[in-house]
Coordinates of C-alpha atoms and ligand atoms in Angstrom, one line a residue:
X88 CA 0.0 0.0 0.0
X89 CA 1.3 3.3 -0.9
X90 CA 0.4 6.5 1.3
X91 CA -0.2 9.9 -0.2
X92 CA -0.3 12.7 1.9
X93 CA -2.1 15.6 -0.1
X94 CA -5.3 15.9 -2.3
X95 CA -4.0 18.3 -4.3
X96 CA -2.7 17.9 -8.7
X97 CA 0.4 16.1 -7.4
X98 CA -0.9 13.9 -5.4
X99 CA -4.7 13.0 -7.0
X100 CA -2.0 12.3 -10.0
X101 CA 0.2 10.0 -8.4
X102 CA -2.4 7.7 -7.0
X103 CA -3.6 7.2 -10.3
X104 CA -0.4 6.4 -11.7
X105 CA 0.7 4.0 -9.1
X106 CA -1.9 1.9 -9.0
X107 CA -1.6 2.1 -13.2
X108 CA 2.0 1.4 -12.7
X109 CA 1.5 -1.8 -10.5
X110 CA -2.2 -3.6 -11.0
X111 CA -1.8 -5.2 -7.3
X112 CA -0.7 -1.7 -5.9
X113 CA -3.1 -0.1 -3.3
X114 CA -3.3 3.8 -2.4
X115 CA -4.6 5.8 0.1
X116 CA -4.9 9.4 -0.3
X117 CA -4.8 11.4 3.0
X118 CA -6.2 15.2 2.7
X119 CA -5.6 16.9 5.7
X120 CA -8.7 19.0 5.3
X121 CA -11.6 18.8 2.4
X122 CA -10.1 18.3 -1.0
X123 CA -11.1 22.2 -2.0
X124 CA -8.8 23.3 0.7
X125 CA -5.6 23.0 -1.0
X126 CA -3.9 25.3 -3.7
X127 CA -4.7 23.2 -6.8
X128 CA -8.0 24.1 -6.1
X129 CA -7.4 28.0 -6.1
X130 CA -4.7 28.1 -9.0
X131 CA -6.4 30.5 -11.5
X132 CA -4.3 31.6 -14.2
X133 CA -4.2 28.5 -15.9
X134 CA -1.5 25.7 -17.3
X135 CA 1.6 26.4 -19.0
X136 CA 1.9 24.0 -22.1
X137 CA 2.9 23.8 -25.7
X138 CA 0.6 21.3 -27.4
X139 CA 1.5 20.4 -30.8
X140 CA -1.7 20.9 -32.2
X141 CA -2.5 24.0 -30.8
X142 CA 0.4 25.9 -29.9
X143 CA 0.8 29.2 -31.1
X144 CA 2.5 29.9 -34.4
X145 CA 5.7 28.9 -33.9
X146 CA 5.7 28.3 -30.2
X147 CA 7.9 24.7 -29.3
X148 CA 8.1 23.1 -25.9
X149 CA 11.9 24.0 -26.2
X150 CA 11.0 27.7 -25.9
X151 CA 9.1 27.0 -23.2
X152 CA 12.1 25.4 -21.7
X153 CA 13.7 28.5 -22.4
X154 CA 11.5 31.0 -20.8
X155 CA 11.5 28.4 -17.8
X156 CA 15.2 28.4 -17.6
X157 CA 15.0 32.5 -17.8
X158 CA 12.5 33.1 -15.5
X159 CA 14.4 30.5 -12.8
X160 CA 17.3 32.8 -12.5
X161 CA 20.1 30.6 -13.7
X162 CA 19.6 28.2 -11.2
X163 CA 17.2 25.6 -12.5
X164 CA 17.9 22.0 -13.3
X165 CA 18.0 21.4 -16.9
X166 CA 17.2 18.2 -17.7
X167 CA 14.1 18.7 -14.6
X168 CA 13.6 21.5 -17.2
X169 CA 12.9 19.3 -20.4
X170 CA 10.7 16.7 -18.5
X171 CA 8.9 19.4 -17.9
X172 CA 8.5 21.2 -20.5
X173 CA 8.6 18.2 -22.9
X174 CA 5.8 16.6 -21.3
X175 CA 3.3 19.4 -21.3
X176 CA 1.5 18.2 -24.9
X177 CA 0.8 14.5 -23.5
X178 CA -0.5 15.6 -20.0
X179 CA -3.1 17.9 -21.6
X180 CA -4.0 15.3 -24.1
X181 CA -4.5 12.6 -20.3
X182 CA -6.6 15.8 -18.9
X183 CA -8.9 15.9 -21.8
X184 CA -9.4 12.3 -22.0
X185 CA -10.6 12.4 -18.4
X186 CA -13.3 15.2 -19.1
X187 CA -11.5 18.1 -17.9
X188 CA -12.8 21.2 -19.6
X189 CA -10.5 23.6 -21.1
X190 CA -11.7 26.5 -22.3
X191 CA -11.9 27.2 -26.6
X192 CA -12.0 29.7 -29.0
X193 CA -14.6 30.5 -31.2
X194 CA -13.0 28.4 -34.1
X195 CA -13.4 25.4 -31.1
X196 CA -9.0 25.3 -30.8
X197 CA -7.7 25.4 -27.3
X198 CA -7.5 28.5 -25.9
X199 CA -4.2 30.3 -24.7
X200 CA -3.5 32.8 -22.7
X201 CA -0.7 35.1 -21.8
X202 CA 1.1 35.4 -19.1
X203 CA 4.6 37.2 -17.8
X204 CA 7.6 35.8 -18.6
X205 CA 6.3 34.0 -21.5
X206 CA 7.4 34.4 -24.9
X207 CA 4.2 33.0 -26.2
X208 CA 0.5 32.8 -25.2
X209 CA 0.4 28.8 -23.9
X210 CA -1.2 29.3 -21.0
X211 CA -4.4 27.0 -21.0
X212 CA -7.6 27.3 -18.8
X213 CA -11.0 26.3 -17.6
X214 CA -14.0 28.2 -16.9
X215 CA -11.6 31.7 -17.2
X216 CA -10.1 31.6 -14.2
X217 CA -10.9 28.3 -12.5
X218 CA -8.4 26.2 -14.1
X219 CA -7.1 24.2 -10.9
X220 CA -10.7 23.4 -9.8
X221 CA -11.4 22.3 -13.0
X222 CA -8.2 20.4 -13.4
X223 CA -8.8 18.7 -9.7
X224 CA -12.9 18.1 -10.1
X225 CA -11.3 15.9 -13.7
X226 CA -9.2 14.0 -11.4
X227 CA -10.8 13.3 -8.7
X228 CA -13.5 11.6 -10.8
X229 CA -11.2 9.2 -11.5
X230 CA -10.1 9.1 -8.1
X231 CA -13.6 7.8 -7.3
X232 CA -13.7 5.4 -10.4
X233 CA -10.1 3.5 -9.0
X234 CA -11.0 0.8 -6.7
X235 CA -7.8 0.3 -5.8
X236 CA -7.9 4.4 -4.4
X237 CA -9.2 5.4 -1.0
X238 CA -9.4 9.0 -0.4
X239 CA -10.3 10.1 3.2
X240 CA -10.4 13.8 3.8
X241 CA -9.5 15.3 7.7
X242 CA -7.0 13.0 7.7
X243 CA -3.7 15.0 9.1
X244 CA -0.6 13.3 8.5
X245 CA 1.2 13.8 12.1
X246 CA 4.4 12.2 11.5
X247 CA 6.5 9.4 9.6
X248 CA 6.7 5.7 11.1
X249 CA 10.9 4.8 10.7
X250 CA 12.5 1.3 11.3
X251 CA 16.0 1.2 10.6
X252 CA 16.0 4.3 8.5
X253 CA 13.4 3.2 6.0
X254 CA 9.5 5.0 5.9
X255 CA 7.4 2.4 7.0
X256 CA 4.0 4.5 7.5
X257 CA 2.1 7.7 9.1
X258 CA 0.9 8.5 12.1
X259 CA -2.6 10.0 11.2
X260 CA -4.8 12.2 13.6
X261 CA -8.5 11.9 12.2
X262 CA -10.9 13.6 14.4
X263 CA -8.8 13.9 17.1
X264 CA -7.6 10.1 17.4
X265 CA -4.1 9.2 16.3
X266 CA -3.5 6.1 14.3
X267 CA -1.0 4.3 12.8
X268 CA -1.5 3.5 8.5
X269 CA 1.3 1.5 7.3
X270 CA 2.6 1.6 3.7
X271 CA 5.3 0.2 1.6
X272 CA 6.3 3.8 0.4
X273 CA 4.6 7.0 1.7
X274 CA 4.5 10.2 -1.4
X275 CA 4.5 13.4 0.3
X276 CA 2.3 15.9 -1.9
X277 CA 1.4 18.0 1.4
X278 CA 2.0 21.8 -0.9
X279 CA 3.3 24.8 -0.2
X280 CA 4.1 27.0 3.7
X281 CA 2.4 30.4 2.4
X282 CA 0.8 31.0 6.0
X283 CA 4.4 31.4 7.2
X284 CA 3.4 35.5 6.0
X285 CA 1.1 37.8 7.1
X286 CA 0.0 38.4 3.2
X287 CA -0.2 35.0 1.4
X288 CA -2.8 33.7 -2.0
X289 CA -2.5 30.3 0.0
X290 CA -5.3 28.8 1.7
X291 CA -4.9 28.7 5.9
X292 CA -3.9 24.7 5.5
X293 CA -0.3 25.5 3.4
X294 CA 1.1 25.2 7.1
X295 CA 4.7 23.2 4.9
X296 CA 3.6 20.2 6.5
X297 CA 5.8 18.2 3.5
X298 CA 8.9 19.6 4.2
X299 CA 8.1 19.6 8.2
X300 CA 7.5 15.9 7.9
X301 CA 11.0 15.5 5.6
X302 CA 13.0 17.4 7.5
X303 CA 12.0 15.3 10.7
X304 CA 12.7 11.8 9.2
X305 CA 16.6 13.1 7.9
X306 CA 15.7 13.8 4.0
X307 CA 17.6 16.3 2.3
X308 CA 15.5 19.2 1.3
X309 CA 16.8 22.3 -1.0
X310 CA 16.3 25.7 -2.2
X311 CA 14.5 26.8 0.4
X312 CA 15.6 30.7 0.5
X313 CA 13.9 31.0 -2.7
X314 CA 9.9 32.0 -1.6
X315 CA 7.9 33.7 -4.7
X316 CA 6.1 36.3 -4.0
X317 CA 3.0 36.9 -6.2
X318 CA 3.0 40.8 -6.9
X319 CA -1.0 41.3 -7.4
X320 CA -3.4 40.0 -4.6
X321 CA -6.1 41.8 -3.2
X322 CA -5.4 44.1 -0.2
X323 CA -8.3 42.9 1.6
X324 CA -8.4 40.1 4.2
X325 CA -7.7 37.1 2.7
X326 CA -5.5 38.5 0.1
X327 CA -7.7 36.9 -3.0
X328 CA -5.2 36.4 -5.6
X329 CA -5.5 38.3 -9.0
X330 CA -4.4 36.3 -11.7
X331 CA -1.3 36.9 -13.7
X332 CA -3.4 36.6 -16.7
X333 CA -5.3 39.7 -15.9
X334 CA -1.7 41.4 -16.7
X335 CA -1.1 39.1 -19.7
X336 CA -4.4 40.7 -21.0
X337 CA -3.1 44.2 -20.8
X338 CA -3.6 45.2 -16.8
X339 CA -1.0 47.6 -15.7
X340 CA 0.3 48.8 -12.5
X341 CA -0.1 52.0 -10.9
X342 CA 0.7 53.7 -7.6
X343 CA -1.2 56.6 -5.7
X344 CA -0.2 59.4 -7.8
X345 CA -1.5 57.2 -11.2
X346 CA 1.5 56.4 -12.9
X347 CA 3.1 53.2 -14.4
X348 CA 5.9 53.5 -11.4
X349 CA 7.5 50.1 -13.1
X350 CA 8.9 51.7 -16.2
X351 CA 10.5 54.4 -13.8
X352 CA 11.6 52.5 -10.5
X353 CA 15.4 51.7 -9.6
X354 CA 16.6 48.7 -11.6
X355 CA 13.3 49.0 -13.9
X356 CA 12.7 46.2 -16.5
X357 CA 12.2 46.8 -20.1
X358 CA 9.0 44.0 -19.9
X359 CA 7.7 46.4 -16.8
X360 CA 4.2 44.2 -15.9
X361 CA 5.2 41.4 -17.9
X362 CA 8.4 40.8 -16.6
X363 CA 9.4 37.4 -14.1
X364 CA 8.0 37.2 -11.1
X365 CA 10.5 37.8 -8.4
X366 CA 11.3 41.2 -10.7
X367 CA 7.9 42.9 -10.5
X368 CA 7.3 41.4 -7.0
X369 CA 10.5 43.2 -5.9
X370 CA 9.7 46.9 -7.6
X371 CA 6.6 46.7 -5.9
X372 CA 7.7 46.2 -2.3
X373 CA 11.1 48.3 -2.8
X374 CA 8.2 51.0 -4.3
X375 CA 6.1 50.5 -1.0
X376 CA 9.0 50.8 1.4
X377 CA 9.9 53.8 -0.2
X378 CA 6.9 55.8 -0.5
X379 CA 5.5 54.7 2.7
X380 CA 1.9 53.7 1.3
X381 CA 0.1 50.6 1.8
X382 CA -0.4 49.1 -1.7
X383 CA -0.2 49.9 -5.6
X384 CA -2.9 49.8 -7.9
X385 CA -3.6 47.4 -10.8
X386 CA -5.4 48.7 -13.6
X387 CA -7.6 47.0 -15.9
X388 CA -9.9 49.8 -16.7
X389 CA -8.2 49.5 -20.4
X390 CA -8.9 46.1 -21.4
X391 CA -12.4 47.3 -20.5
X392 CA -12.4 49.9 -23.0
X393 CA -10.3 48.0 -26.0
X394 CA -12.5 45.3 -25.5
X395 CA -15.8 46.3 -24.6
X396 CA -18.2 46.1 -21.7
X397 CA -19.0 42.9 -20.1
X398 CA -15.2 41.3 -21.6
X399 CA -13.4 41.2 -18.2
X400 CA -16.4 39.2 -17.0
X401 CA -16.5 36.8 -19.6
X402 CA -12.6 36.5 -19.6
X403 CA -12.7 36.2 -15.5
X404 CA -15.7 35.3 -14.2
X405 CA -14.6 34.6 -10.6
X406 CA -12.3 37.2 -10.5
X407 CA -15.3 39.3 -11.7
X408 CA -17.5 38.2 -9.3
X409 CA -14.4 38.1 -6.0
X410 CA -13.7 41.6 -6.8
X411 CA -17.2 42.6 -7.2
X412 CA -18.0 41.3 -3.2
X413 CA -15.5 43.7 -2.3
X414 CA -17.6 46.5 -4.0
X415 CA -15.0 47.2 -6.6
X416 CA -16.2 47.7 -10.4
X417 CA -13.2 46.7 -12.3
X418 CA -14.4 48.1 -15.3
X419 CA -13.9 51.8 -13.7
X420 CA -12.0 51.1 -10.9
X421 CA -8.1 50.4 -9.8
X422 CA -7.8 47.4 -7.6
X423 CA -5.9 47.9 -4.3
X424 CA -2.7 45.1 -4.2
X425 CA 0.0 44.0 -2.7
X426 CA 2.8 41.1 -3.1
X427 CA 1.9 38.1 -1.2
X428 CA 3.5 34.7 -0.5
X429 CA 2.7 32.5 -3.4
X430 CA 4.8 29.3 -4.1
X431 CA 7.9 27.8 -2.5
X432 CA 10.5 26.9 -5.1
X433 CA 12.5 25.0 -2.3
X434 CA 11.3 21.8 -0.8
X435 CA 12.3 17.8 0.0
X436 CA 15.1 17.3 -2.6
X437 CA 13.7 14.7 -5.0
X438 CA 15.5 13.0 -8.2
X439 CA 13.0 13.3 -11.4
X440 CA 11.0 10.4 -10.1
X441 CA 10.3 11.6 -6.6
X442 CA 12.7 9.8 -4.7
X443 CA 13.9 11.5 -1.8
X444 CA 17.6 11.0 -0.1
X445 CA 15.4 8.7 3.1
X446 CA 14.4 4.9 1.5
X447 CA 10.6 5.1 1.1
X448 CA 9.6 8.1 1.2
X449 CA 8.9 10.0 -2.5
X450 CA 7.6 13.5 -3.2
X451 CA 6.0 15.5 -5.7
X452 CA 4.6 19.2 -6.3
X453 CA 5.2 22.2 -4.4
X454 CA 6.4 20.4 -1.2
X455 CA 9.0 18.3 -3.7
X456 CA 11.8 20.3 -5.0
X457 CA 13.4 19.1 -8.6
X458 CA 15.4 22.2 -8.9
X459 CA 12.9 22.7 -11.9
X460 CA 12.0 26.7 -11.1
X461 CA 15.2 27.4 -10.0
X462 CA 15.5 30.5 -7.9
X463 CA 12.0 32.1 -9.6
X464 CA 9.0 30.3 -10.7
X465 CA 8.0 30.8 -14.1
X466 CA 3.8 31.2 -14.5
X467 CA 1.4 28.4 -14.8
X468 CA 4.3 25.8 -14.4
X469 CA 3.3 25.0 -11.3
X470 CA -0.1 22.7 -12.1
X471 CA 2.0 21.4 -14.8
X472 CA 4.9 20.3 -12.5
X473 CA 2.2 18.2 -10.1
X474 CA 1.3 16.8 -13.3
X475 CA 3.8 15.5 -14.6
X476 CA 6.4 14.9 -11.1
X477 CA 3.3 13.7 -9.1
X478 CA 2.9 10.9 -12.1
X479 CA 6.6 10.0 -12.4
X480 CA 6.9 10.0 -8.5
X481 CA 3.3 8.0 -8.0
X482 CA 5.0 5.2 -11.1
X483 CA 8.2 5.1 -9.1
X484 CA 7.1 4.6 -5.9
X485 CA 4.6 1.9 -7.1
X486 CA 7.3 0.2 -8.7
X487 CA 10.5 0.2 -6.2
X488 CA 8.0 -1.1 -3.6
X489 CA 6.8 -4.2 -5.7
X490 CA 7.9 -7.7 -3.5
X491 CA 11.6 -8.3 -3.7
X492 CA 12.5 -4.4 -5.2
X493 CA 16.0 -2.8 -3.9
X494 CA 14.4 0.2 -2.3
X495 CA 16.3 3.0 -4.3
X496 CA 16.8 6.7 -3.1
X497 CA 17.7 10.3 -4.2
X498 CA 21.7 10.5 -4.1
X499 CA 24.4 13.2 -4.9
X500 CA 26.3 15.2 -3.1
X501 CA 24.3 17.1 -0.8
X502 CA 25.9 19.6 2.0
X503 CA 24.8 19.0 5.0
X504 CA 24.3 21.7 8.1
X505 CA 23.5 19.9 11.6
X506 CA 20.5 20.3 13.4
X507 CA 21.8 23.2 15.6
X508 CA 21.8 25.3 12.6
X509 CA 18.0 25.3 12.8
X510 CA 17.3 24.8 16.7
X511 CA 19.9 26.0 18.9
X512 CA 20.3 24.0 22.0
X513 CA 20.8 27.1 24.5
X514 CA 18.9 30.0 22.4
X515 CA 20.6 33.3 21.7
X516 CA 20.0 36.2 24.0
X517 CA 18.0 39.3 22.7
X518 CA 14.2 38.0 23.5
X519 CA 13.6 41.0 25.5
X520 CA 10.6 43.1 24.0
X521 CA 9.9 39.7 21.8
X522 CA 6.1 38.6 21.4
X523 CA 5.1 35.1 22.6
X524 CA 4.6 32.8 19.9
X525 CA 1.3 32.8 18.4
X526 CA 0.8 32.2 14.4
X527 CA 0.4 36.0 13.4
X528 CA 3.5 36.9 15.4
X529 CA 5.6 34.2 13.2
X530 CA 3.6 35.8 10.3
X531 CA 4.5 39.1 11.0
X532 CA 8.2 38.2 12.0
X533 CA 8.6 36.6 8.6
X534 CA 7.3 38.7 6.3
X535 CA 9.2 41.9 8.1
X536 CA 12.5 39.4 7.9
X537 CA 12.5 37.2 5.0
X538 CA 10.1 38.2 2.7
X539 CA 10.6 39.9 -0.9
X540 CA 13.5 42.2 0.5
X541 CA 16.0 40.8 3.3
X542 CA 19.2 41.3 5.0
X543 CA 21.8 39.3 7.2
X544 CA 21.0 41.3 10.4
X545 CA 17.1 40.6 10.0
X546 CA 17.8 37.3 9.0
X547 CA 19.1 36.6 12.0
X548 CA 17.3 38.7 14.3
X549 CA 14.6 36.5 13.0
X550 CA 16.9 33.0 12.9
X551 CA 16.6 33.6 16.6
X552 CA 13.9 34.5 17.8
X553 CA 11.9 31.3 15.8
X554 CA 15.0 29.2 17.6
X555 CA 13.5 30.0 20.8
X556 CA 9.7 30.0 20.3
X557 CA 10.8 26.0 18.8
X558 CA 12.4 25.6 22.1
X559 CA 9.3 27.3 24.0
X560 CA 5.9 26.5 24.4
X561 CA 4.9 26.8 20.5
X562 CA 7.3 23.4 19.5
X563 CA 8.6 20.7 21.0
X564 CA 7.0 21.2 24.5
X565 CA 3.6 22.2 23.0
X566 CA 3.9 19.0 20.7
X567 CA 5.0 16.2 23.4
X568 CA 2.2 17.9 25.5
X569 CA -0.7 17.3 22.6
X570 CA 1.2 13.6 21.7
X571 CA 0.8 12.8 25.4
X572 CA -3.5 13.8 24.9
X573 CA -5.8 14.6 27.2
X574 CA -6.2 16.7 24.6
X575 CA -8.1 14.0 22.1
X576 CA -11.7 16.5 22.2
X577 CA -9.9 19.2 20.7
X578 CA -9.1 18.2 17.4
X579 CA -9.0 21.2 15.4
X580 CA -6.5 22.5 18.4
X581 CA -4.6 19.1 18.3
X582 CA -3.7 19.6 14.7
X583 CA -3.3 23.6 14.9
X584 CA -0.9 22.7 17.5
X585 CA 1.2 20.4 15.3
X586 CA 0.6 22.9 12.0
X587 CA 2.4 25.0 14.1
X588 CA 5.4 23.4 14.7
X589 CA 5.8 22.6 10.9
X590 CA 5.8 26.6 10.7
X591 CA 8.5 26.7 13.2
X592 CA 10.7 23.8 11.4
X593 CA 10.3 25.4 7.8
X594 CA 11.0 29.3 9.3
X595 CA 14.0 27.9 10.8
X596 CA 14.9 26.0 7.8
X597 CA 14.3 28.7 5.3
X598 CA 16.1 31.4 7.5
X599 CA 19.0 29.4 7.7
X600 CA 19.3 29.0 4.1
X601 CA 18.5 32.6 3.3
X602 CA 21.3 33.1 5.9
X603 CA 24.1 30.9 3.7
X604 CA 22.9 32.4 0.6
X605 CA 25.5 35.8 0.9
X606 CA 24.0 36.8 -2.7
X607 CA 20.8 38.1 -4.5
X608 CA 19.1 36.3 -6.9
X609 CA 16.0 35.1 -8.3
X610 CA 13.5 35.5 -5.3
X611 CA 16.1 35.8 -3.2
X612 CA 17.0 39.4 -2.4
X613 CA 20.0 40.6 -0.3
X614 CA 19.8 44.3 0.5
X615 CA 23.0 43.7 1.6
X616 CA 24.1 42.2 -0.8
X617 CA 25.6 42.3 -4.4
X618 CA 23.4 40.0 -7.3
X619 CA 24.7 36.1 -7.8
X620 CA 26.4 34.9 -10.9
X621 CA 24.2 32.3 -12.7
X622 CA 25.0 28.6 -12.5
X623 CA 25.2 28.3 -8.5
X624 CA 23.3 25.5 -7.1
X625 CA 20.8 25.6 -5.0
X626 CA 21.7 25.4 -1.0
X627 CA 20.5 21.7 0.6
X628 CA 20.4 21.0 4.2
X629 CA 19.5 18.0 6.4
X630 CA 17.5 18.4 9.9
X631 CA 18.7 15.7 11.8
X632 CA 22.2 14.3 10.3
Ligands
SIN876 C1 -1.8 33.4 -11.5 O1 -2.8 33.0 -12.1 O2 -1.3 34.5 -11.6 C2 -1.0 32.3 -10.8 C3 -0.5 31.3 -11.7 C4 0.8 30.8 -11.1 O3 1.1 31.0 -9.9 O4 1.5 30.0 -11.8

């Protein structure tokens, strides 16, 4: 039996292709809350691909590779790059044989959209903006047609079962009673950390329980300085995201005195709205910390006007209807945004088939990382990458864990930084002043210390004082205090509890690598600093060795 913890593209996709890899293979999906809450289900934009048949006029799956490579900073993994890439045209072809619903143009051809970064519209979606949900609702249909697949929702994965060094199961807490599931390989597919900020497009559940749960059994994981930062989401509770695509369709930015401050601001970029991520992320904070106010304004008054009343809601119904709840007429009006924590580009170190440096345990999508974004995230490639990782790590795992299989596992030359580097044993002095832990004062340290713009001194201002909440109440105590119960008719505080300390393990991990990393690049941005020179890898660590 193989166990899959996340209901998300990665790992709805990997169930199905384990148990197509290996006809006696058994899987059980665990989703740790419904399978809406996840961020498959809220990815709008769409899916980056170049399908033969409809790509745009002479757009190949090798310049996709190249904007990819571009957009990641000099620091992606090539050949994760061409899997990628390469595989984009047979993955759409597998979503449209199982129903899902990608939107057409009138002539009844896919239909592709633009976004930044892109040197080509191949950016496929459903229902507008809906493309994950409609992506997921494909899948799990065929979830539900598999036998062989048992999905069980509220199902929080609490921690790995080891014997000699090899994954033998979960320990799962299901309305507040733990118990033990064990599995022949367990597939980590738990998603991304974004409520380790204040500002985040996540939903409340990205709590980095994947890397939390890797960390703790000894993987490697990697990259983990480099946090996107999404430049446009709502500046209203919640932080709605607004699509990429909105730009890609003409949307500009503004700030308070109306002007397009990107064509103007220090180290401007000749593609201004459309340029990568981390680039238009960073003149927008850098602008904000400047001038003092509280968020810029995205315009999409002209795509109104070019084309016509009535087109932004056709091209965008959700977006048209979110914005609308919040009394905003995007027809007329500016929207109020600010950068918010999006995707985490770092994550369990995985080989191109999901296998992680510990025997048994694979992972795939935002909690796995390939290397494939490098040190920036390019658009749309991130339903893509739970596509096509989640099915190469759901095969592999099926397959090394047949009867009588060597178990195999991610190897290379990984660095390796002790545990004290992330917890140390006698914490540093300078608590004086410092709040107790509680979620929103992590949230608040974090995106003050190591969000879009950062230095050493913050960094480890903030190294420490996340040292000693996981030496406090909010980690280990907190934790051996819930394991040891009394505590079993509070579920929803048994499993905040333990969300919690993944946030601690993955601040302290992602500090300490923002710490080693002296230079700027990609999403990673040193005030102090000078930029990197492409071609350096990644940074890995280990927890526990
Ligand atoms: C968006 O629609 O802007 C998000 C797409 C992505 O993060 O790739």
């Amino acid at each position: 039996m193989i166990a899959v913890v996340g209901a998300g593209i990665a790992g709805l996709t990997a169930a199905l292709s384990a148990v197509q890899e290996d006809p006696r293979t058994e899987v059980t999906v665990l989703a740790k809350g419904t399978v809406r809450q996840s961020n498959t289900w809220l990815a709008q934009g769409g899916i980056a691909a170049v399908v033969p048949v409809a790509a745009a006029p002479g757009d190949t799956a090798a310049a996709h590779a190249a904007d990819t490579l571009a957009a990641g900073a000099g620091r992606c993994d090539a050949d994760a790059v061409q899997v990628l890439c390469g595989a984009g045209g047979e993955q759409i072809s597998r979503l449209l044989d199982l129903g899902t619903p990608f939107d057409r143009d009138p002539s009844g051809a896919l239909a592709l959209g633009r976004e930044a970064a892109h040197s080509a519209r191949r950016i496929l979606h459903v229902n507008g903006d809906s493309t994950g949900a409609g992506i997921a609702a494909a899948l799990l249909r065929a979830v539900a047609a598999e036998p062989r697949i048992t999905l069980t929702e509220h199902a929080f994965t609490a921690g790995l079962l080891l014997d000699a060094g090899v994954v033998t199961g979960v320990d799962v807490l299901r309305n507040g009673v733990r118990s033990v599931l064990a599995a022949d390989a367990v597939l980590l597919a738990a998603g991304g950390a974004g409520a380790l900020y204040t500002h985040t497009t996540n939903p409340d559940s990205a709590t980095g329980d994947g890397v939390a749960l890797a960390a703790g059994a000894g993987a490697a994981v990697r990259d983990l300085e480099f946090f996107q930062f999404h430049p446009t989401s709502l500046d209203v509770p919640g932080n709605p995201l607004i699509s990429e695509a909105v730009r890609g369709e003409g949307a500009v930015l503004r700030n308070a005195a109306g002007e397009r401050f990107l064509l103007e601001c220090r180290n401007a970029h000749p593609d201004a709205e459309l340029a990568p991520r981390d680039v238009v992320s960073r003149a927008v904070s850098a602008y904000l910390q400047d001038s003092g106010e509280r968020c810029v304004w995205l315009d999409a008054t002209g795509i109104a006007a070019a084309r016509g009343t009535g087109y932004l809601a056709g091209r965008f119904p959700g977006l048209d209807a979110m914005t609308r709840s919040h009394g905003l007429d995007w027809e007329q009006d500016l929207l109020p945004v600010v950068p918010a924590a999006h995707y985490w580009m770092g994550g369990v170190a995985t080989d191109l088939r999901g296998r992680t440096t510990v025997p048994g345990l694979y992972a795939a999508g935002e909690c796995a990382c390939t290397g494939v974004h490098g040190a920036n995230r390019l658009a749309s490639n991130s339903l893509l990458e739970g596509l096509v990782f989640g099915a190469r790590a759901g095969a592999a795992a099926a397959a090394d864990s047949r009867a009588g299989a060597v178990p195999r596992v991610l190897s290379g030359d990984f660095p390796v930084a002790g545990r004290a580097e992330q917890v140390p044993s006698a914490p540093p002095d300078g608590s004086r002043g410092e709040p107790a832990f509680s979620r929103a004062a992590l949230q608040e340290l974090m995106s003050a210390q190591a969000g879009v713009l950062r230095n050493a001194d913050g960094l480890a201002a903030a190294a420490a004082a996340v040292a000693r909440w996981h030496c406090g109440t909010a980690g280990t105590a907190t934790l051996q205090g819930t394991k040891g119960s009394g505590s079993q008719g509070q579920p929803i505080r048994q499993m905040r509890v333990l969300e919690d300390a993944n946030l601690l393990t993955c601040a302290g991990l992602l500090l300490a690598a923002a710490l080693r990393r002296t230079e700027s690049v990609g999403a990673h941005y040193r005030s102090d600093a000078a930029a990197g020179t492409a071609g350096t890898a990644g940074s890995t660590l280990n927890l526990l060795s």
